[in-house]
mmCIF file of C-alpha atoms in Angstrom:
data_model
loop_
_atom_site.group_PDB
_atom_site.id
_atom_site.type_symbol
_atom_site.label_atom_id
_atom_site.label_comp_id
_atom_site.label_asym_id
_atom_site.label_seq_id
_atom_site.Cartn_x
_atom_site.Cartn_y
_atom_site.Cartn_z
ATOM 1 C CA MET R 1 148.398 170.014 111.326
ATOM 2 C CA VAL R 2 147.227 171.883 114.462
ATOM 3 C CA ASN R 3 144.020 173.933 114.449
ATOM 4 C CA GLY R 4 144.108 173.935 110.665
ATOM 5 C CA SER R 5 147.738 175.181 110.426
ATOM 6 C CA TRP R 6 150.994 173.320 109.649
ATOM 7 C CA ARG R 7 153.717 173.263 112.338
ATOM 8 C CA PRO R 8 157.368 172.241 111.854
ATOM 9 C CA GLY R 9 157.673 168.451 111.519
ATOM 10 C CA SER R 10 153.993 167.930 110.732
ATOM 11 C CA PHE R 11 154.535 167.578 106.919
ATOM 12 C CA THR R 12 155.071 163.908 106.258
ATOM 13 C CA GLU R 13 156.714 162.192 103.381
ATOM 14 C CA GLU R 14 153.229 160.978 102.222
ATOM 15 C CA ASP R 15 152.013 164.618 102.399
ATOM 16 C CA LEU R 16 154.922 165.585 100.260
ATOM 17 C CA LEU R 17 154.205 163.110 97.454
ATOM 18 C CA LYS R 18 150.501 163.855 97.573
ATOM 19 C CA PHE R 19 151.238 167.457 97.180
ATOM 20 C CA VAL R 20 152.708 167.131 93.650
ATOM 21 C CA PRO R 21 151.393 163.717 92.309
ATOM 22 C CA GLU R 22 152.499 164.476 88.793
ATOM 23 C CA VAL R 23 156.296 164.190 89.962
ATOM 24 C CA LYS R 24 155.639 160.316 89.625
ATOM 25 C CA ASP R 25 155.679 160.887 85.882
ATOM 26 C CA LEU R 26 159.039 162.740 86.157
ATOM 27 C CA ALA R 27 161.264 160.633 88.450
ATOM 28 C CA GLU R 28 161.367 157.707 90.724
ATOM 29 C CA ILE R 29 161.436 159.377 94.201
ATOM 30 C CA THR R 30 162.504 157.941 97.557
ATOM 31 C CA THR R 31 161.941 160.142 100.618
ATOM 32 C CA VAL R 32 163.557 160.254 104.007
ATOM 33 C CA ASP R 33 162.304 162.282 107.034
ATOM 34 C CA LEU R 34 165.561 163.242 108.559
ATOM 35 C CA PHE R 35 164.591 166.273 110.864
ATOM 36 C CA SER R 36 161.303 167.355 112.517
ATOM 37 C CA MET R 37 162.298 170.756 113.570
ATOM 38 C CA ASP R 38 162.106 174.470 112.699
ATOM 39 C CA SER R 39 164.938 175.621 110.310
ATOM 40 C CA SER R 40 165.795 178.503 112.784
ATOM 41 C CA ASN R 41 167.044 175.772 115.130
ATOM 42 C CA PHE R 42 169.369 174.307 112.554
ATOM 43 C CA GLN R 43 172.949 173.925 113.736
ATOM 44 C CA PRO R 44 176.206 172.659 112.159
ATOM 45 C CA GLU R 45 175.447 169.239 113.456
ATOM 46 C CA GLN R 46 172.371 169.030 111.147
ATOM 47 C CA TRP R 47 174.458 170.172 108.248
ATOM 48 C CA VAL R 48 176.896 167.480 108.805
ATOM 49 C CA GLU R 49 174.331 164.685 109.254
ATOM 50 C CA LEU R 50 172.795 165.858 105.946
ATOM 51 C CA ALA R 51 176.110 165.618 104.249
ATOM 52 C CA LYS R 52 176.670 162.196 105.659
ATOM 53 C CA LEU R 53 173.270 160.892 104.401
ATOM 54 C CA ILE R 54 173.988 162.203 100.913
ATOM 55 C CA GLN R 55 177.430 160.651 100.932
ATOM 56 C CA LYS R 56 176.078 157.321 101.976
ATOM 57 C CA ASN R 57 173.484 157.263 99.161
ATOM 58 C CA HIS R 58 175.159 159.320 96.460
ATOM 59 C CA GLU R 59 175.746 156.391 94.077
ATOM 60 C CA LEU R 60 172.027 155.377 94.269
ATOM 61 C CA TYR R 61 170.383 158.462 92.889
ATOM 62 C CA ASP R 62 170.743 161.058 90.084
ATOM 63 C CA GLY R 63 169.864 164.020 92.279
ATOM 64 C CA VAL R 64 168.781 165.048 95.729
ATOM 65 C CA VAL R 65 166.091 167.514 96.875
ATOM 66 C CA ILE R 66 166.064 168.915 100.374
ATOM 67 C CA THR R 67 163.010 170.710 101.574
ATOM 68 C CA HIS R 68 164.022 173.327 104.076
ATOM 69 C CA GLY R 69 162.561 176.344 106.038
ATOM 70 C CA THR R 70 163.531 179.566 104.381
ATOM 71 C CA ASP R 71 165.098 181.256 107.465
ATOM 72 C CA THR R 72 168.263 179.337 107.318
ATOM 73 C CA MET R 73 168.165 177.633 103.930
ATOM 74 C CA HIS R 74 171.051 179.781 102.533
ATOM 75 C CA TYR R 75 173.210 178.765 105.471
ATOM 76 C CA THR R 76 172.554 175.139 104.962
ATOM 77 C CA ALA R 77 173.191 175.468 101.263
ATOM 78 C CA SER R 78 176.422 177.219 101.721
ATOM 79 C CA ALA R 79 177.605 174.726 104.454
ATOM 80 C CA LEU R 80 176.704 171.755 102.135
ATOM 81 C CA SER R 81 178.567 173.304 99.235
ATOM 82 C CA PHE R 82 181.857 172.902 101.294
ATOM 83 C CA LEU R 83 180.983 169.631 102.849
ATOM 84 C CA LEU R 84 180.059 168.080 99.401
ATOM 85 C CA GLN R 85 182.613 168.882 96.738
ATOM 86 C CA ASN R 86 183.228 167.842 93.161
ATOM 87 C CA LEU R 87 179.688 166.517 92.978
ATOM 88 C CA ASN R 88 178.489 164.473 90.049
ATOM 89 C CA PHE R 89 174.735 165.291 90.640
ATOM 90 C CA PRO R 90 172.586 168.217 91.650
ATOM 91 C CA VAL R 91 171.804 168.788 95.462
ATOM 92 C CA VAL R 92 168.725 171.161 95.375
ATOM 93 C CA LEU R 93 167.269 172.962 98.363
ATOM 94 C CA THR R 94 163.817 174.559 98.313
ATOM 95 C CA GLY R 95 160.971 175.643 100.489
ATOM 96 C CA SER R 96 158.225 178.218 100.520
ATOM 97 C CA GLN R 97 157.350 181.689 101.783
ATOM 98 C CA VAL R 98 153.654 180.685 102.321
ATOM 99 C CA PRO R 99 152.666 177.447 104.153
ATOM 100 C CA PRO R 100 151.473 174.677 101.912
ATOM 101 C CA HIS R 101 147.797 174.811 103.327
ATOM 102 C CA LYS R 102 147.457 178.600 102.560
ATOM 103 C CA THR R 103 145.673 179.785 99.353
ATOM 104 C CA GLY R 104 148.336 181.125 96.894
ATOM 105 C CA SER R 105 151.287 179.128 98.512
ATOM 106 C CA ASP R 106 154.449 179.032 96.448
ATOM 107 C CA ALA R 107 155.227 175.569 97.973
ATOM 108 C CA ARG R 108 153.893 173.354 95.189
ATOM 109 C CA ARG R 109 155.680 175.311 92.456
ATOM 110 C CA ASN R 110 159.015 175.377 94.213
ATOM 111 C CA LEU R 111 158.923 171.765 94.957
ATOM 112 C CA MET R 112 158.118 170.799 91.558
ATOM 113 C CA ASP R 113 160.748 173.110 90.075
ATOM 114 C CA ALA R 114 163.250 171.563 92.617
ATOM 115 C CA ILE R 115 162.514 168.138 91.559
ATOM 116 C CA ARG R 116 162.751 169.018 87.775
ATOM 117 C CA VAL R 117 166.102 170.547 88.262
ATOM 118 C CA ALA R 118 167.382 167.481 90.355
ATOM 119 C CA SER R 119 166.187 164.969 87.680
ATOM 120 C CA GLU R 120 166.589 166.829 84.385
ATOM 121 C CA THR R 121 169.793 169.022 84.574
ATOM 122 C CA ASN R 122 173.575 168.215 84.649
ATOM 123 C CA ILE R 123 174.181 170.724 87.459
ATOM 124 C CA CYS R 124 176.808 169.166 89.689
ATOM 125 C CA GLU R 125 176.726 171.465 92.762
ATOM 126 C CA VAL R 126 174.521 172.547 95.711
ATOM 127 C CA VAL R 127 171.830 175.142 94.565
ATOM 128 C CA ILE R 128 168.708 176.795 95.832
ATOM 129 C CA VAL R 129 165.617 176.602 93.567
ATOM 130 C CA PHE R 130 163.108 179.269 94.501
ATOM 131 C CA ASN R 131 160.685 181.468 92.600
ATOM 132 C CA SER R 132 161.639 179.839 89.129
ATOM 133 C CA LYS R 133 165.399 180.542 89.697
ATOM 134 C CA ILE R 134 168.376 178.473 90.210
ATOM 135 C CA LEU R 135 170.828 180.078 92.528
ATOM 136 C CA ARG R 136 174.380 178.854 93.539
ATOM 137 C CA GLY R 137 174.101 177.613 97.142
ATOM 138 C CA ASN R 138 177.058 179.505 98.541
ATOM 139 C CA ARG R 139 176.151 182.733 96.772
ATOM 140 C CA ALA R 140 172.459 182.815 97.785
ATOM 141 C CA LYS R 141 170.992 184.959 100.500
ATOM 142 C CA LYS R 142 167.540 185.715 101.720
ATOM 143 C CA PHE R 143 166.643 189.325 101.304
ATOM 144 C CA ARG R 144 162.823 189.337 101.857
ATOM 145 C CA GLU R 145 160.559 187.921 104.472
ATOM 146 C CA VAL R 146 157.253 187.907 102.588
ATOM 147 C CA GLU R 147 157.709 188.198 98.887
ATOM 148 C CA PHE R 148 158.110 185.194 96.764
ATOM 149 C CA GLU R 149 161.269 186.831 95.362
ATOM 150 C CA ALA R 150 162.918 186.017 98.665
ATOM 151 C CA PHE R 151 166.344 184.763 97.603
ATOM 152 C CA GLU R 152 169.091 186.439 95.390
ATOM 153 C CA SER R 153 172.614 185.622 94.309
ATOM 154 C CA ILE R 154 175.394 187.828 95.597
ATOM 155 C CA GLY R 155 177.956 188.912 93.053
ATOM 156 C CA MET R 156 176.588 186.718 90.147
ATOM 157 C CA ARG R 157 173.483 186.090 88.258
ATOM 158 C CA PRO R 158 171.202 182.971 88.719
ATOM 159 C CA LEU R 159 172.601 179.813 87.155
ATOM 160 C CA GLY R 160 169.182 179.336 85.371
ATOM 161 C CA VAL R 161 165.557 179.964 85.282
ATOM 162 C CA ILE R 162 162.567 177.434 85.237
ATOM 163 C CA GLU R 163 159.580 178.061 82.913
ATOM 164 C CA HIS R 164 158.030 175.485 80.683
ATOM 165 C CA ASP R 165 161.602 174.370 80.178
ATOM 166 C CA ILE R 166 164.839 174.817 82.238
ATOM 167 C CA ARG R 167 167.195 177.425 80.758
ATOM 168 C CA LEU R 168 170.754 177.341 82.213
ATOM 169 C CA THR R 169 173.283 180.075 81.728
ATOM 170 C CA GLY R 170 176.148 177.507 81.447
ATOM 171 C CA GLU R 171 177.834 178.971 84.563
ATOM 172 C CA HIS R 172 176.868 175.954 86.699
ATOM 173 C CA LEU R 173 179.502 173.398 87.757
ATOM 174 C CA LYS R 174 179.725 170.224 85.687
ATOM 175 C CA ASN R 175 180.989 166.743 86.283
ATOM 176 C CA ASP R 176 184.675 167.299 85.089
ATOM 177 C CA ARG R 177 186.584 167.740 88.323
ATOM 178 C CA GLY R 178 187.242 164.241 89.314
ATOM 179 C CA LYS R 179 185.675 162.020 92.018
ATOM 180 C CA PRO R 180 183.313 163.590 94.698
ATOM 181 C CA LYS R 181 184.840 164.611 97.927
ATOM 182 C CA PHE R 182 182.950 164.433 101.173
ATOM 183 C CA PHE R 183 183.775 166.030 104.489
ATOM 184 C CA ASP R 184 182.192 165.229 107.954
ATOM 185 C CA LYS R 185 183.508 168.002 110.106
ATOM 186 C CA ILE R 186 182.809 171.741 110.136
ATOM 187 C CA GLU R 187 184.476 174.469 112.323
ATOM 188 C CA LYS R 188 182.081 176.023 114.651
ATOM 189 C CA MET R 189 184.472 178.618 116.147
ATOM 190 C CA VAL R 190 183.841 181.260 113.500
ATOM 191 C CA CYS R 191 182.667 184.926 113.781
ATOM 192 C CA ILE R 192 181.790 187.572 111.250
ATOM 193 C CA ILE R 193 183.738 190.852 111.713
ATOM 194 C CA LYS R 194 182.774 194.043 109.874
ATOM 195 C CA LEU R 195 185.895 195.858 108.963
ATOM 196 C CA THR R 196 186.031 199.571 109.522
ATOM 197 C CA PRO R 197 188.779 202.259 109.094
ATOM 198 C CA GLY R 198 191.090 202.394 112.184
ATOM 199 C CA MET R 199 190.288 198.757 113.335
ATOM 200 C CA GLU R 200 193.339 197.194 115.046
ATOM 201 C CA PRO R 201 194.034 193.510 113.997
ATOM 202 C CA TRP R 202 195.332 192.499 117.291
ATOM 203 C CA ASN R 203 191.981 193.219 118.702
ATOM 204 C CA TYR R 204 190.171 190.654 116.590
ATOM 205 C CA PRO R 205 190.362 187.779 119.277
ATOM 206 C CA LYS R 206 188.691 190.047 121.780
ATOM 207 C CA LEU R 207 185.942 190.878 119.246
ATOM 208 C CA CYS R 208 185.273 187.312 118.576
ATOM 209 C CA GLY R 209 185.053 186.562 122.377
#
């Protein structure tokens, strides 16, 4: 904390557990401080490192929670959904719109919900838990910069909601697809092209640089 405000990397593992002390009654938690950086600086190298850490430890735990800045959380969730396939446990990403030290922050609720989803459900895929909703990792997108309702699913409804209990729609992936598959490479030479009438396919390489 600097001048009374949090900065990237200043929220330690001890702070995390002190923030929601009641989680000790829900699960046995091990924490790892992997990156001390703003999420806007995340690169494919960080996605691969996260995937490798989960692969290394996946037999030791029933679920994984990743705290992450909201700017690129949906990119990380989508990348992990392809790097970690046929999972037999939930990988849950969460964060907050308002810093933890601010009055009315959503950080505590989101973290508590994420830990509950990771420890209480049979979801076997990468998801984002935010504002009491469970969203498929590779279908989620951040639409709002200020409101707590920051993320939504594209083309599908949420996988579930968290209130006093967790209510799943039944659309989540389950552990019936064989052994987990892990990948440690990701192609970085990718660009997004908006298709418009009259576009000539042979110009695509030029558009991508």
